[in-house]
Every structure is written in C-alpha cells, then in structure tokens.
Amino acid sequence: MAYPYKKMDEEDFAYIRSVTAGDRVWVGKEIGEEYYRDEMPEYGVYPPELYVEVTDKEEISRIMAYAYEKNIPVVCRGAGTGLAGGATCKYGGIMLSVMRMNRIFPVDHKNQTITVQPGALLLDVQAAAAAEGLFYPVDPGEKTASIGGNVITNAGGMKAVRYGLTRDFVRCMEAVLPDGSVMNFSSNVVKNTTGYDIKDLVIGSEGTLCILTEVTLKLLPAPTCSCTLVMPFSSLEECADMVPKVLELPFIPTAIEFLERELIDIVERNLNKLFPVKEGDAVLIVMYDASSKQELDSAVEAAAQAALANGAYDCFIADTPERAGTVWEVRGGILEGMKADSVAQEECDVVVPRSQIAGYVKAAKRIALSHGIRVEPCGHCGDGNIHTEMLRDASMSDEEWKNATQASLKELYALSKELGGQLSGEHGIGNGRLEFLEEFVGPRMIRLYKAIKLAFDDKLILNPGKVIEFNK
C-alpha cells in the first residue's frame, strides 16, 4: 500500500505554488493551528505540511495528479465544523481548502434546483433559495458549515423527520478523483437507474473517495407558515411514547426533539436563555410546516389533542416567530451550555429505532454514571438519533476522564447495536469513532469498505486513516 507517504520538500512546495498562487500557499509553521483540527480536537490534532486554498477544479486536478504521482497524502477541508476528527492531516501532507470555491449559481426554476461550489456556506445557499421563493430544507445545527462538507458527510439535523438528509437533495455532482480525473456523478434528472449509483456512495464518504467541486441540489416550494409545540411530560418514557402518536397523525411533523429538565436547566443557568415551559421532567418539541394557515391549524389542533390525551401536562403553542425562537434558542444552545458547565465533553452519536429511544436513554445514563461520568442525552426523537453528551467535571484527572469515556463508549455502542441501532446518526466515523467500527459492523463489512476505497484511491492518498485504516 501507500504507507509510508513521501515527506514533502521544497520541490513539492514549489510545484503547488506554480499551479495555484504563492499568496494562497502556506508551509510548515506558517500554517495556522486552527487547521490542525476540526471542532473536536479530542479526536486528533495533526499539522499539515502544506496548506493551500484552491479556486477551481483545474487547480485541484493538477494538485491531485501530482500528489498521486509523488505519493503525498491530501485532505480536503471546508469550514472545519466537523465533529468526528475527519478533516485533519493525520499523516501530514497537503491540506486543500475549497472555501474560496464558494460560488452560488442562479436558481434553475424549471428544474427547481440550485448549483453551488463546495465552499458556499449552508446559510447562504438557504438564503439564495429563499430569495427566489424556494426552500432548501436540510438544516444541521451548524449553519456556517460548507455545503461541500454537508454533502461529503451526509449532514442531517432536526428537520430530517419530514425532509430527510442531504443525500435526499443531491441531484448530481462534479468531483476530482485521487489521480486527478474530473468526474460527473449523475445529472440533473429526477430519477436515474443508469449503472451503479456512485453519487449516493460518494455522499457521506467523509472525503475518502474524491473531492467535490460542484453540486446541484433539489429545492422545494417554501412553506408559508410554521408552528412549534412544546409538550411537557412527567418522565422521559412518557415523552418517548408520545413520538409514535405524533407520527400516526395525518400531518407530517418537520421536527421532533426531546429535552430533559436537567439539560434545560444547564442552558438557562449558563446562557441565560429561558425556556418558556416550566412543567415536566421532560418535554417533547414538535414543529410543523405548512403551505396554508388552515393546514397548519389542523395539524396543531390534532397534535395538541393527542398530547393531552396521552398524559402531557399541557401543550404550549409557539405560533409566532418570537415564541418559537424562545424554544429553539434553548435547543440550539445545548452544546454551548454544556461546554460552559463542564471542562470537557465527549459525545456518543448513535441512532436507534424510535421504539428504543427511552430504553436507550435510561441505559445510557446508568452506563455513564457507573463510570463516574455526568451524562446528558438529547436528540432527534423523530429519527432516533440520540446525542449522548458526557461531561467532564473539574475533579476528574486526564487519565480518569480518558478511561471512563472509553469504557462508556464501548458499552454505549454495544447497547446501540443490541437495540438495532447504528454507530453514528449524523457526525460520521472520521478519526474519532474509527476504533469502534469493525466491532460494530463486522470484518466482512470492513473488507467491503476497503474494496470501495481501493476502487477510488488505490494509493490511499485521499484523507487516509479516516473511516477505515489499512496499516493495522
């Protein structure tokens, strides 16, 4: 295989400058330390040998062809907001930033699509669609993430219940392979059964198969109104039992989230963001979008009646942007609140069948507490993606924290598997969950992953050491 990689020298640096521009290339200690890691430094801090900001696919193609010939590893990076240690130079080499490739092309109204470059920010793509009366509904928590990063990690978010994941909105894409070849996967068509669906394989591949240079996204007509409901319950079990009741109604919810009171208290205490509902040890938050007020009113009335019939203390209806904002500000402040309430965090990002949510959360609390860790589960009740947040208190030593989190994670992943779940719901494998993957999916699946990787990247130069490892 390709290990060990070539250590870059002045000849390599000169070549990269010659096919890009000297003021877009940084070498060694010139490279800012923020590019050594993503949002989870716990999953690895690795300095690149060279950092380059590219402006078009031709530059990417030339860099990749050179790296392929010289056996130099390359990692593509977008906004760096990942949570799995994915966009890091684990084996040195080149970090290739696509953030200057941020063009958003005019909306194609006839096909209801928008074509963008990978460095465009999610919030800007959503705004461009909204300006034309259309809607890009994929809504992960980090709005300043790059679209390329969203695609290559198959980003989800709270609105996946109704609208699905990034994969469900990608019509086609252009990408550069590790040998420098420029490829197009699918085209701007609604359906396609032409050969293997390589497009869907690339989506979610975490930068290990190719470098995205352009993507065409499906848009929807914009909803004209929305409403958020908060249903407080006496226990998490009652809260989770309400989820199938909501989904049985003849109205598809946009989002279904749960929060326990402990976590609400953490956000209120540390961020001074006050939750409008004080009752209940757990609350279910349900959001509806609609194309008419009549449709929305019908959905809200049906959901409120169902909540009261199934044990909710009340049903708070946030029917204005201001009222809804007070709810979603607390939900959106969870990560920041936990960071303020602890000295370090570790997250288990499992997804389980919706019927197993309450059972998973109760068991997860027992597991983490048995290892001396404070734990705060929260998540997307509508799709079973539970963020099991483990919080480190100041009294724990580095060794105690590391041993406790590793032991907890091992048991939590085993629990997810036992309940019919999966290792990661939306953050991906990257470098952070790599050691748990084979035990979770089995050796035969790992061999399939490796075969796919080699089909795209026979020299293993593109984002090596992520998702799968070859040198073990």
CSV table of C-alpha atoms in Angstrom, one decimal:
chain,number,residue,atom,x,y,z
A,1,MET,CA,0.0,0.0,0.0
A,2,ALA,CA,0.9,3.7,0.1
A,3,TYR,CA,2.4,3.8,3.6
A,4,PRO,CA,4.8,5.4,4.4
A,5,TYR,CA,4.0,8.6,2.5
A,6,LYS,CA,6.6,10.9,0.9
A,7,LYS,CA,7.7,13.7,3.2
A,8,MET,CA,7.2,17.0,1.3
A,9,ASP,CA,10.2,19.1,0.3
A,10,GLU,CA,11.0,22.4,-1.4
A,11,GLU,CA,10.4,20.9,-4.9
A,12,ASP,CA,6.9,19.8,-3.9
A,13,PHE,CA,6.1,23.2,-2.3
A,14,ALA,CA,7.3,25.0,-5.5
A,15,TYR,CA,5.1,22.9,-7.7
A,16,ILE,CA,2.0,23.6,-5.7
A,17,ARG,CA,2.8,27.3,-5.8
A,18,SER,CA,3.3,27.1,-9.6
A,19,VAL,CA,-0.2,25.6,-10.2
A,20,THR,CA,-2.0,27.9,-7.8
A,21,ALA,CA,-0.5,31.2,-6.4
A,22,GLY,CA,2.1,31.9,-3.9
A,23,ASP,CA,-0.2,34.0,-1.7
A,24,ARG,CA,-2.6,31.0,-1.3
A,25,VAL,CA,0.0,28.6,-0.1
A,26,TRP,CA,1.4,28.2,3.4
A,27,VAL,CA,4.1,25.8,4.6
A,28,GLY,CA,5.1,24.4,7.9
A,29,LYS,CA,4.9,26.9,10.8
A,30,GLU,CA,3.2,29.4,8.5
A,31,ILE,CA,0.0,27.3,8.8
A,32,GLY,CA,-2.5,28.5,11.4
A,33,GLU,CA,-3.1,26.0,14.2
A,34,GLU,CA,-6.8,26.1,13.6
A,35,TYR,CA,-6.2,23.9,10.5
A,36,TYR,CA,-4.6,21.2,12.7
A,37,ARG,CA,-8.1,20.0,13.9
A,38,ASP,CA,-11.8,20.3,13.4
A,39,GLU,CA,-14.3,21.2,16.1
A,40,MET,CA,-13.3,18.1,18.2
A,41,PRO,CA,-9.6,18.4,19.0
A,42,GLU,CA,-10.1,15.4,21.2
A,43,TYR,CA,-10.2,13.3,18.0
A,44,GLY,CA,-6.8,14.4,16.8
A,45,VAL,CA,-4.5,17.5,16.3
A,46,TYR,CA,-2.3,17.0,13.2
A,47,PRO,CA,-0.2,19.7,11.4
A,48,PRO,CA,-0.3,19.7,7.6
A,49,GLU,CA,3.0,20.1,5.8
A,50,LEU,CA,1.3,22.5,3.3
A,51,TYR,CA,-2.0,24.3,3.3
A,52,VAL,CA,-3.4,25.6,0.0
A,53,GLU,CA,-6.6,27.5,-0.9
A,54,VAL,CA,-7.8,26.4,-4.3
A,55,THR,CA,-10.0,28.4,-6.6
A,56,ASP,CA,-11.2,26.0,-9.3
A,57,LYS,CA,-11.4,22.3,-10.3
A,58,GLU,CA,-8.3,22.6,-12.6
A,59,GLU,CA,-6.1,23.5,-9.6
A,60,ILE,CA,-7.5,20.6,-7.6
A,61,SER,CA,-7.0,18.2,-10.6
A,62,ARG,CA,-3.3,19.3,-11.0
A,63,ILE,CA,-2.6,19.0,-7.3
A,64,MET,CA,-4.2,15.6,-7.0
A,65,ALA,CA,-2.4,14.3,-10.1
A,66,TYR,CA,0.9,15.4,-8.6
A,67,ALA,CA,0.1,14.0,-5.2
A,68,TYR,CA,-0.9,10.7,-6.8
A,69,GLU,CA,2.4,10.5,-8.7
A,70,LYS,CA,4.6,11.5,-5.7
A,71,ASN,CA,2.6,9.6,-3.1
A,72,ILE,CA,1.7,12.6,-1.0
A,73,PRO,CA,-1.5,12.4,1.2
A,74,VAL,CA,-4.2,15.1,0.7
A,75,VAL,CA,-7.0,16.1,2.9
A,76,CYS,CA,-9.8,18.3,1.6
A,77,ARG,CA,-11.3,20.8,4.1
A,78,GLY,CA,-14.3,23.0,4.1
A,79,ALA,CA,-15.4,25.2,7.0
A,80,GLY,CA,-13.8,22.8,9.5
A,81,THR,CA,-17.0,22.4,11.6
A,82,GLY,CA,-17.0,18.6,11.6
A,83,LEU,CA,-17.4,16.7,14.9
A,84,ALA,CA,-15.6,13.4,14.1
A,85,GLY,CA,-11.9,14.5,13.6
A,86,GLY,CA,-12.4,14.0,9.8
A,87,ALA,CA,-10.8,16.9,8.0
A,88,THR,CA,-7.3,16.6,9.6
A,89,CYS,CA,-3.9,15.7,8.2
A,90,LYS,CA,-3.4,12.5,10.2
A,91,TYR,CA,-0.3,11.6,8.0
A,92,GLY,CA,0.9,15.1,7.2
A,93,GLY,CA,0.9,16.1,3.5
A,94,ILE,CA,-1.4,18.7,1.9
A,95,MET,CA,-4.5,20.3,3.4
A,96,LEU,CA,-6.5,21.5,0.4
A,97,SER,CA,-9.1,24.2,1.3
A,98,VAL,CA,-12.1,24.7,-1.0
A,99,MET,CA,-13.5,27.7,0.9
A,100,ARG,CA,-12.6,30.1,-1.9
A,101,MET,CA,-14.8,28.0,-4.3
A,102,ASN,CA,-18.0,29.5,-2.9
A,103,ARG,CA,-19.9,30.5,-6.0
A,104,ILE,CA,-23.7,30.1,-5.9
A,105,PHE,CA,-25.2,29.9,-9.4
A,106,PRO,CA,-28.7,31.3,-10.2
A,107,VAL,CA,-31.6,29.1,-9.2
A,108,ASP,CA,-32.9,26.8,-12.0
A,109,HIS,CA,-36.6,27.4,-11.7
A,110,LYS,CA,-37.6,24.9,-14.4
A,111,ASN,CA,-35.8,22.1,-12.6
A,112,GLN,CA,-36.2,23.6,-9.1
A,113,THR,CA,-32.5,23.2,-8.3
A,114,ILE,CA,-29.6,25.3,-7.3
A,115,THR,CA,-25.9,24.6,-8.3
A,116,VAL,CA,-23.2,25.6,-5.9
A,117,GLN,CA,-19.5,25.2,-5.3
A,118,PRO,CA,-18.4,23.3,-2.2
A,119,GLY,CA,-17.2,26.3,-0.2
A,120,ALA,CA,-20.6,28.0,-0.2
A,121,LEU,CA,-22.0,28.2,3.3
A,122,LEU,CA,-25.2,26.5,4.1
A,123,LEU,CA,-26.9,29.7,5.4
A,124,ASP,CA,-26.0,31.4,2.1
A,125,VAL,CA,-27.4,28.6,0.0
A,126,GLN,CA,-30.6,28.7,2.0
A,127,ALA,CA,-30.8,32.4,1.6
A,128,ALA,CA,-30.3,32.2,-2.2
A,129,ALA,CA,-33.1,29.7,-2.4
A,130,ALA,CA,-35.4,31.8,-0.2
A,131,ALA,CA,-34.8,34.9,-2.3
A,132,GLU,CA,-36.4,33.0,-5.2
A,133,GLY,CA,-39.4,31.8,-3.2
A,134,LEU,CA,-37.9,28.3,-2.8
A,135,PHE,CA,-36.6,26.2,0.1
A,136,TYR,CA,-33.5,24.2,0.9
A,137,PRO,CA,-34.7,22.3,4.0
A,138,VAL,CA,-31.7,20.4,5.2
A,139,ASP,CA,-31.0,22.0,8.5
A,140,PRO,CA,-28.0,20.8,10.5
A,141,GLY,CA,-27.2,22.7,13.6
A,142,GLU,CA,-24.1,24.5,12.2
A,143,LYS,CA,-25.4,27.0,9.6
A,144,THR,CA,-21.9,28.2,8.8
A,145,ALA,CA,-20.8,24.8,7.6
A,146,SER,CA,-19.9,24.5,4.0
A,147,ILE,CA,-22.2,22.7,1.5
A,148,GLY,CA,-19.3,20.5,0.4
A,149,GLY,CA,-18.8,19.4,4.0
A,150,ASN,CA,-22.6,18.8,4.3
A,151,VAL,CA,-22.6,16.6,1.2
A,152,ILE,CA,-19.5,14.6,2.0
A,153,THR,CA,-20.7,13.8,5.5
A,154,ASN,CA,-24.4,13.5,4.5
A,155,ALA,CA,-25.5,16.1,7.1
A,156,GLY,CA,-28.8,15.7,8.8
A,157,GLY,CA,-30.2,17.9,11.5
A,158,MET,CA,-33.5,18.4,13.2
A,159,LYS,CA,-35.7,18.6,10.1
A,160,ALA,CA,-34.8,15.2,8.8
A,161,VAL,CA,-38.1,13.8,10.1
A,162,ARG,CA,-40.0,15.5,7.3
A,163,TYR,CA,-37.5,16.3,4.7
A,164,GLY,CA,-34.7,13.7,5.0
A,165,LEU,CA,-30.9,14.1,4.8
A,166,THR,CA,-28.5,15.9,2.5
A,167,ARG,CA,-28.5,12.8,0.3
A,168,ASP,CA,-32.2,13.2,-0.5
A,169,PHE,CA,-31.5,16.6,-2.0
A,170,VAL,CA,-28.4,16.0,-4.2
A,171,ARG,CA,-29.3,15.6,-7.9
A,172,CYS,CA,-25.7,15.4,-9.3
A,173,MET,CA,-22.2,16.4,-8.5
A,174,GLU,CA,-18.8,17.0,-10.1
A,175,ALA,CA,-15.7,15.7,-8.3
A,176,VAL,CA,-12.0,15.1,-8.7
A,177,LEU,CA,-10.6,11.6,-8.1
A,178,PRO,CA,-7.3,10.9,-6.3
A,179,ASP,CA,-5.5,10.6,-9.6
A,180,GLY,CA,-6.7,14.0,-10.8
A,181,SER,CA,-9.5,12.8,-13.0
A,182,VAL,CA,-12.6,15.0,-13.1
A,183,MET,CA,-15.8,13.0,-12.9
A,184,ASN,CA,-19.6,13.8,-13.0
A,185,PHE,CA,-21.9,11.6,-11.0
A,186,SER,CA,-25.5,11.5,-12.3
A,187,SER,CA,-27.1,14.6,-13.9
A,188,ASN,CA,-29.9,17.0,-13.1
A,189,VAL,CA,-32.7,14.4,-13.5
A,190,VAL,CA,-35.4,13.3,-11.1
A,191,LYS,CA,-34.7,9.6,-11.3
A,192,ASN,CA,-31.8,7.6,-12.6
A,193,THR,CA,-31.1,3.8,-12.8
A,194,THR,CA,-28.1,4.1,-15.1
A,195,GLY,CA,-25.5,1.8,-13.6
A,196,TYR,CA,-24.2,1.8,-10.0
A,197,ASP,CA,-25.4,4.8,-8.0
A,198,ILE,CA,-21.9,6.2,-7.4
A,199,LYS,CA,-23.4,9.6,-6.4
A,200,ASP,CA,-25.0,8.2,-3.3
A,201,LEU,CA,-21.9,6.2,-2.5
A,202,VAL,CA,-19.8,9.4,-2.6
A,203,ILE,CA,-22.3,11.3,-0.4
A,204,GLY,CA,-21.3,10.6,3.2
A,205,SER,CA,-17.9,9.1,2.2
A,206,GLU,CA,-16.2,11.7,4.5
A,207,GLY,CA,-13.6,12.9,2.0
A,208,THR,CA,-12.0,9.5,1.5
A,209,LEU,CA,-13.1,8.8,-2.1
A,210,CYS,CA,-13.0,12.1,-4.1
A,211,ILE,CA,-13.0,15.9,-3.8
A,212,LEU,CA,-16.3,17.6,-4.5
A,213,THR,CA,-16.1,20.6,-6.9
A,214,GLU,CA,-19.7,21.3,-7.7
A,215,VAL,CA,-23.1,20.0,-6.6
A,216,THR,CA,-26.7,20.5,-7.8
A,217,LEU,CA,-29.3,20.5,-5.0
A,218,LYS,CA,-33.0,19.9,-5.2
A,219,LEU,CA,-35.2,22.7,-3.9
A,220,LEU,CA,-38.8,22.7,-2.6
A,221,PRO,CA,-41.6,25.3,-2.6
A,222,ALA,CA,-41.2,27.3,0.6
A,223,PRO,CA,-43.7,26.7,3.4
A,224,THR,CA,-45.7,29.8,4.1
A,225,CYS,CA,-46.2,29.2,7.8
A,226,SER,CA,-44.9,27.1,10.7
A,227,CYS,CA,-45.6,26.5,14.4
A,228,THR,CA,-43.8,24.9,17.3
A,229,LEU,CA,-45.4,23.0,20.1
A,230,VAL,CA,-43.9,22.1,23.5
A,231,MET,CA,-45.5,19.1,25.3
A,232,PRO,CA,-44.3,18.7,28.9
A,233,PHE,CA,-44.4,15.2,30.5
A,234,SER,CA,-43.6,13.8,33.9
A,235,SER,CA,-41.0,11.4,32.5
A,236,LEU,CA,-38.8,10.7,29.5
A,237,GLU,CA,-40.7,7.4,29.0
A,238,GLU,CA,-44.0,9.3,28.5
A,239,CYS,CA,-42.2,11.7,26.3
A,240,ALA,CA,-40.8,9.0,24.1
A,241,ASP,CA,-44.1,7.2,24.0
A,242,MET,CA,-45.7,10.3,22.5
A,243,VAL,CA,-43.4,10.2,19.4
A,244,PRO,CA,-45.3,7.4,17.6
A,245,LYS,CA,-48.6,9.1,18.5
A,246,VAL,CA,-47.4,12.2,16.7
A,247,LEU,CA,-46.2,10.3,13.7
A,248,GLU,CA,-49.6,8.4,13.4
A,249,LEU,CA,-51.4,11.7,12.9
A,250,PRO,CA,-52.2,12.6,9.2
A,251,PHE,CA,-49.7,15.5,9.3
A,252,ILE,CA,-46.0,15.1,8.9
A,253,PRO,CA,-44.0,16.9,11.5
A,254,THR,CA,-40.9,18.9,10.5
A,255,ALA,CA,-39.0,18.1,13.6
A,256,ILE,CA,-39.5,16.2,16.9
A,257,GLU,CA,-37.0,16.8,19.6
A,258,PHE,CA,-36.8,15.9,23.3
A,259,LEU,CA,-35.1,17.7,26.2
A,260,GLU,CA,-34.9,16.6,29.8
A,261,ARG,CA,-35.3,19.3,32.5
A,262,GLU,CA,-31.7,18.9,33.7
A,263,LEU,CA,-30.4,19.9,30.3
A,264,ILE,CA,-32.8,22.9,30.1
A,265,ASP,CA,-31.6,24.0,33.5
A,266,ILE,CA,-27.9,23.8,32.2
A,267,VAL,CA,-28.7,26.1,29.3
A,268,GLU,CA,-30.8,28.5,31.4
A,269,ARG,CA,-28.1,28.7,34.1
A,270,ASN,CA,-25.1,29.2,31.8
A,271,LEU,CA,-26.5,31.1,28.9
A,272,ASN,CA,-29.4,32.9,30.4
A,273,LYS,CA,-31.7,31.6,27.7
A,274,LEU,CA,-35.1,30.9,29.4
A,275,PHE,CA,-37.3,28.1,28.3
A,276,PRO,CA,-41.0,29.1,28.2
A,277,VAL,CA,-42.3,25.9,29.7
A,278,LYS,CA,-41.6,25.2,33.3
A,279,GLU,CA,-43.6,22.0,33.8
A,280,GLY,CA,-42.4,18.4,33.3
A,281,ASP,CA,-39.2,16.5,33.8
A,282,ALA,CA,-39.0,16.0,30.0
A,283,VAL,CA,-40.5,17.9,27.1
A,284,LEU,CA,-41.3,17.0,23.5
A,285,ILE,CA,-40.8,19.7,21.0
A,286,VAL,CA,-42.8,19.3,17.7
A,287,MET,CA,-42.6,21.6,14.7
A,288,TYR,CA,-44.9,21.8,11.8
A,289,ASP,CA,-44.5,23.5,8.4
A,290,ALA,CA,-47.5,24.1,6.1
A,291,SER,CA,-48.5,25.8,2.9
A,292,SER,CA,-51.6,27.3,4.4
A,293,LYS,CA,-52.9,28.5,7.8
A,294,GLN,CA,-55.8,26.1,7.6
A,295,GLU,CA,-53.5,23.1,7.1
A,296,LEU,CA,-51.2,24.3,9.9
A,297,ASP,CA,-54.1,24.9,12.3
A,298,SER,CA,-55.4,21.4,11.7
A,299,ALA,CA,-52.0,19.9,12.4
A,300,VAL,CA,-51.5,21.9,15.6
A,301,GLU,CA,-55.0,21.1,16.9
A,302,ALA,CA,-54.6,17.3,16.2
A,303,ALA,CA,-51.2,17.2,17.9
A,304,ALA,CA,-52.3,19.2,20.9
A,305,GLN,CA,-55.3,17.0,21.5
A,306,ALA,CA,-53.1,13.9,21.1
A,307,ALA,CA,-50.6,15.3,23.6
A,308,LEU,CA,-53.3,16.0,26.3
A,309,ALA,CA,-54.9,12.6,25.7
A,310,ASN,CA,-51.5,10.9,26.3
A,311,GLY,CA,-50.6,12.4,29.5
A,312,ALA,CA,-49.0,15.8,28.7
A,313,TYR,CA,-49.4,18.4,31.4
A,314,ASP,CA,-50.3,21.0,28.8
A,315,CYS,CA,-49.4,21.9,25.2
A,316,PHE,CA,-47.6,25.2,24.7
A,317,ILE,CA,-48.2,26.6,21.2
A,318,ALA,CA,-45.5,28.9,19.9
A,319,ASP,CA,-47.3,30.3,16.9
A,320,THR,CA,-45.2,33.4,16.4
A,321,PRO,CA,-41.5,33.7,15.4
A,322,GLU,CA,-40.8,35.2,18.7
A,323,ARG,CA,-42.4,32.5,20.8
A,324,ALA,CA,-40.9,29.7,18.6
A,325,GLY,CA,-37.5,31.5,19.0
A,326,THR,CA,-37.5,31.1,22.7
A,327,VAL,CA,-37.9,27.4,22.3
A,328,TRP,CA,-35.4,26.8,19.6
A,329,GLU,CA,-32.8,29.1,21.2
A,330,VAL,CA,-32.6,26.8,24.2
A,331,ARG,CA,-32.5,23.7,22.0
A,332,GLY,CA,-29.8,25.3,19.9
A,333,GLY,CA,-27.8,26.4,22.9
A,334,ILE,CA,-27.3,22.9,24.3
A,335,LEU,CA,-23.7,22.3,23.1
A,336,GLU,CA,-22.6,25.8,24.2
A,337,GLY,CA,-24.4,25.4,27.6
A,338,MET,CA,-22.7,22.0,28.3
A,339,LYS,CA,-19.3,23.5,27.4
A,340,ALA,CA,-19.8,26.2,29.9
A,341,ASP,CA,-21.0,23.7,32.5
A,342,SER,CA,-18.0,21.3,32.2
A,343,VAL,CA,-14.3,21.3,31.4
A,344,ALA,CA,-14.5,18.8,28.5
A,345,GLN,CA,-17.1,16.8,26.6
A,346,GLU,CA,-17.4,13.5,24.7
A,347,GLU,CA,-20.3,12.6,22.5
A,348,CYS,CA,-21.8,9.3,21.5
A,349,ASP,CA,-23.8,10.0,18.3
A,350,VAL,CA,-25.8,6.8,18.0
A,351,VAL,CA,-29.1,6.2,16.2
A,352,VAL,CA,-31.6,3.7,17.4
A,353,PRO,CA,-35.1,2.6,16.3
A,354,ARG,CA,-37.6,5.2,17.5
A,355,SER,CA,-39.3,2.5,19.7
A,356,GLN,CA,-36.0,2.1,21.6
A,357,ILE,CA,-35.3,5.8,22.5
A,358,ALA,CA,-36.5,5.7,26.1
A,359,GLY,CA,-34.8,2.4,26.8
A,360,TYR,CA,-31.5,3.6,25.3
A,361,VAL,CA,-31.5,6.8,27.2
A,362,LYS,CA,-32.2,5.1,30.6
A,363,ALA,CA,-29.5,2.5,30.0
A,364,ALA,CA,-27.0,5.2,28.7
A,365,LYS,CA,-27.4,7.1,31.9
A,366,ARG,CA,-26.7,4.0,34.0
A,367,ILE,CA,-23.7,3.1,31.9
A,368,ALA,CA,-22.0,6.6,32.1
A,369,LEU,CA,-22.8,7.1,35.8
A,370,SER,CA,-21.3,3.6,36.6
A,371,HIS,CA,-18.0,5.0,35.2
A,372,GLY,CA,-18.3,8.3,37.2
A,373,ILE,CA,-19.3,10.5,34.2
A,374,ARG,CA,-22.2,13.0,34.2
A,375,VAL,CA,-24.3,12.4,31.1
A,376,GLU,CA,-26.9,14.5,29.3
A,377,PRO,CA,-28.7,12.7,26.4
A,378,CYS,CA,-30.7,14.8,24.0
A,379,GLY,CA,-31.7,14.4,20.4
A,380,HIS,CA,-33.9,13.9,17.4
A,381,CYS,CA,-36.8,11.9,18.7
A,382,GLY,CA,-38.3,11.7,15.3
A,383,ASP,CA,-35.4,9.8,13.8
A,384,GLY,CA,-33.9,8.1,16.8
A,385,ASN,CA,-30.6,10.0,16.6
A,386,ILE,CA,-29.6,10.4,20.3
A,387,HIS,CA,-26.6,12.7,21.2
A,388,THR,CA,-25.3,11.2,24.5
A,389,GLU,CA,-23.3,14.0,25.9
A,390,MET,CA,-20.7,13.0,28.5
A,391,LEU,CA,-19.5,15.9,30.6
A,392,ARG,CA,-16.2,16.1,32.5
A,393,ASP,CA,-16.1,17.8,35.9
A,394,ALA,CA,-13.0,19.6,37.2
A,395,SER,CA,-12.4,16.9,39.8
A,396,MET,CA,-11.5,14.3,37.1
A,397,SER,CA,-7.9,13.8,36.1
A,398,ASP,CA,-6.9,13.3,32.4
A,399,GLU,CA,-6.4,9.6,32.9
A,400,GLU,CA,-9.7,9.1,34.8
A,401,TRP,CA,-11.6,11.0,32.0
A,402,LYS,CA,-10.0,9.0,29.2
A,403,ASN,CA,-10.5,5.7,30.9
A,404,ALA,CA,-14.1,6.5,31.8
A,405,THR,CA,-15.1,7.8,28.4
A,406,GLN,CA,-13.5,4.9,26.6
A,407,ALA,CA,-15.2,2.3,28.8
A,408,SER,CA,-18.6,4.2,28.5
A,409,LEU,CA,-18.3,4.5,24.7
A,410,LYS,CA,-17.6,0.8,24.3
A,411,GLU,CA,-20.8,-0.1,26.3
A,412,LEU,CA,-22.9,2.6,24.7
A,413,TYR,CA,-22.1,1.4,21.2
A,414,ALA,CA,-22.7,-2.2,22.2
A,415,LEU,CA,-26.1,-1.1,23.6
A,416,SER,CA,-27.0,0.7,20.3
A,417,LYS,CA,-26.1,-2.4,18.3
A,418,GLU,CA,-28.2,-4.6,20.7
A,419,LEU,CA,-31.2,-2.3,20.2
A,420,GLY,CA,-30.9,-2.5,16.4
A,421,GLY,CA,-29.2,0.9,16.0
A,422,GLN,CA,-26.1,2.2,14.3
A,423,LEU,CA,-22.7,3.7,15.4
A,424,SER,CA,-23.3,7.2,14.1
A,425,GLY,CA,-26.5,9.0,13.1
A,426,GLU,CA,-25.0,12.2,11.6
A,427,HIS,CA,-21.5,13.1,12.7
A,428,GLY,CA,-19.7,10.2,10.9
A,429,ILE,CA,-16.8,8.0,11.7
A,430,GLY,CA,-13.8,10.2,10.8
A,431,ASN,CA,-10.9,9.5,13.2
A,432,GLY,CA,-13.0,9.8,16.4
A,433,ARG,CA,-15.1,6.6,16.0
A,434,LEU,CA,-12.6,4.6,13.9
A,435,GLU,CA,-11.6,2.2,16.6
A,436,PHE,CA,-15.2,1.1,17.2
A,437,LEU,CA,-16.3,0.5,13.6
A,438,GLU,CA,-15.1,-3.0,13.0
A,439,GLU,CA,-16.6,-4.4,16.2
A,440,PHE,CA,-19.8,-2.7,15.3
A,441,VAL,CA,-20.2,-3.8,11.6
A,442,GLY,CA,-18.0,-6.9,11.5
A,443,PRO,CA,-14.9,-7.9,9.5
A,444,ARG,CA,-16.8,-8.7,6.3
A,445,MET,CA,-18.2,-5.2,6.1
A,446,ILE,CA,-14.7,-3.7,6.7
A,447,ARG,CA,-13.4,-5.7,3.7
A,448,LEU,CA,-16.2,-4.2,1.6
A,449,TYR,CA,-15.3,-0.7,2.8
A,450,LYS,CA,-11.6,-1.3,1.9
A,451,ALA,CA,-12.5,-2.6,-1.5
A,452,ILE,CA,-14.6,0.5,-2.2
A,453,LYS,CA,-11.7,2.7,-1.0
A,454,LEU,CA,-9.2,1.0,-3.3
A,455,ALA,CA,-11.5,1.2,-6.3
A,456,PHE,CA,-11.4,5.0,-5.9
A,457,ASP,CA,-8.0,5.5,-4.3
A,458,ASP,CA,-5.6,2.7,-5.0
A,459,LYS,CA,-2.7,4.6,-3.5
A,460,LEU,CA,-4.6,5.6,-0.3
A,461,ILE,CA,-3.6,9.3,-0.6
A,462,LEU,CA,-7.0,10.9,0.0
A,463,ASN,CA,-7.9,11.6,3.6
A,464,PRO,CA,-6.0,8.5,4.8
A,465,GLY,CA,-6.7,6.9,8.2
A,466,LYS,CA,-10.4,8.1,8.3
A,467,VAL,CA,-13.4,5.7,8.3
A,468,ILE,CA,-11.0,2.7,7.7
A,469,GLU,CA,-7.4,2.0,8.3
A,470,PHE,CA,-5.1,-0.1,6.1
A,471,ASN,CA,-1.9,-0.2,8.2
A,472,LYS,CA,-3.3,-2.3,11.0
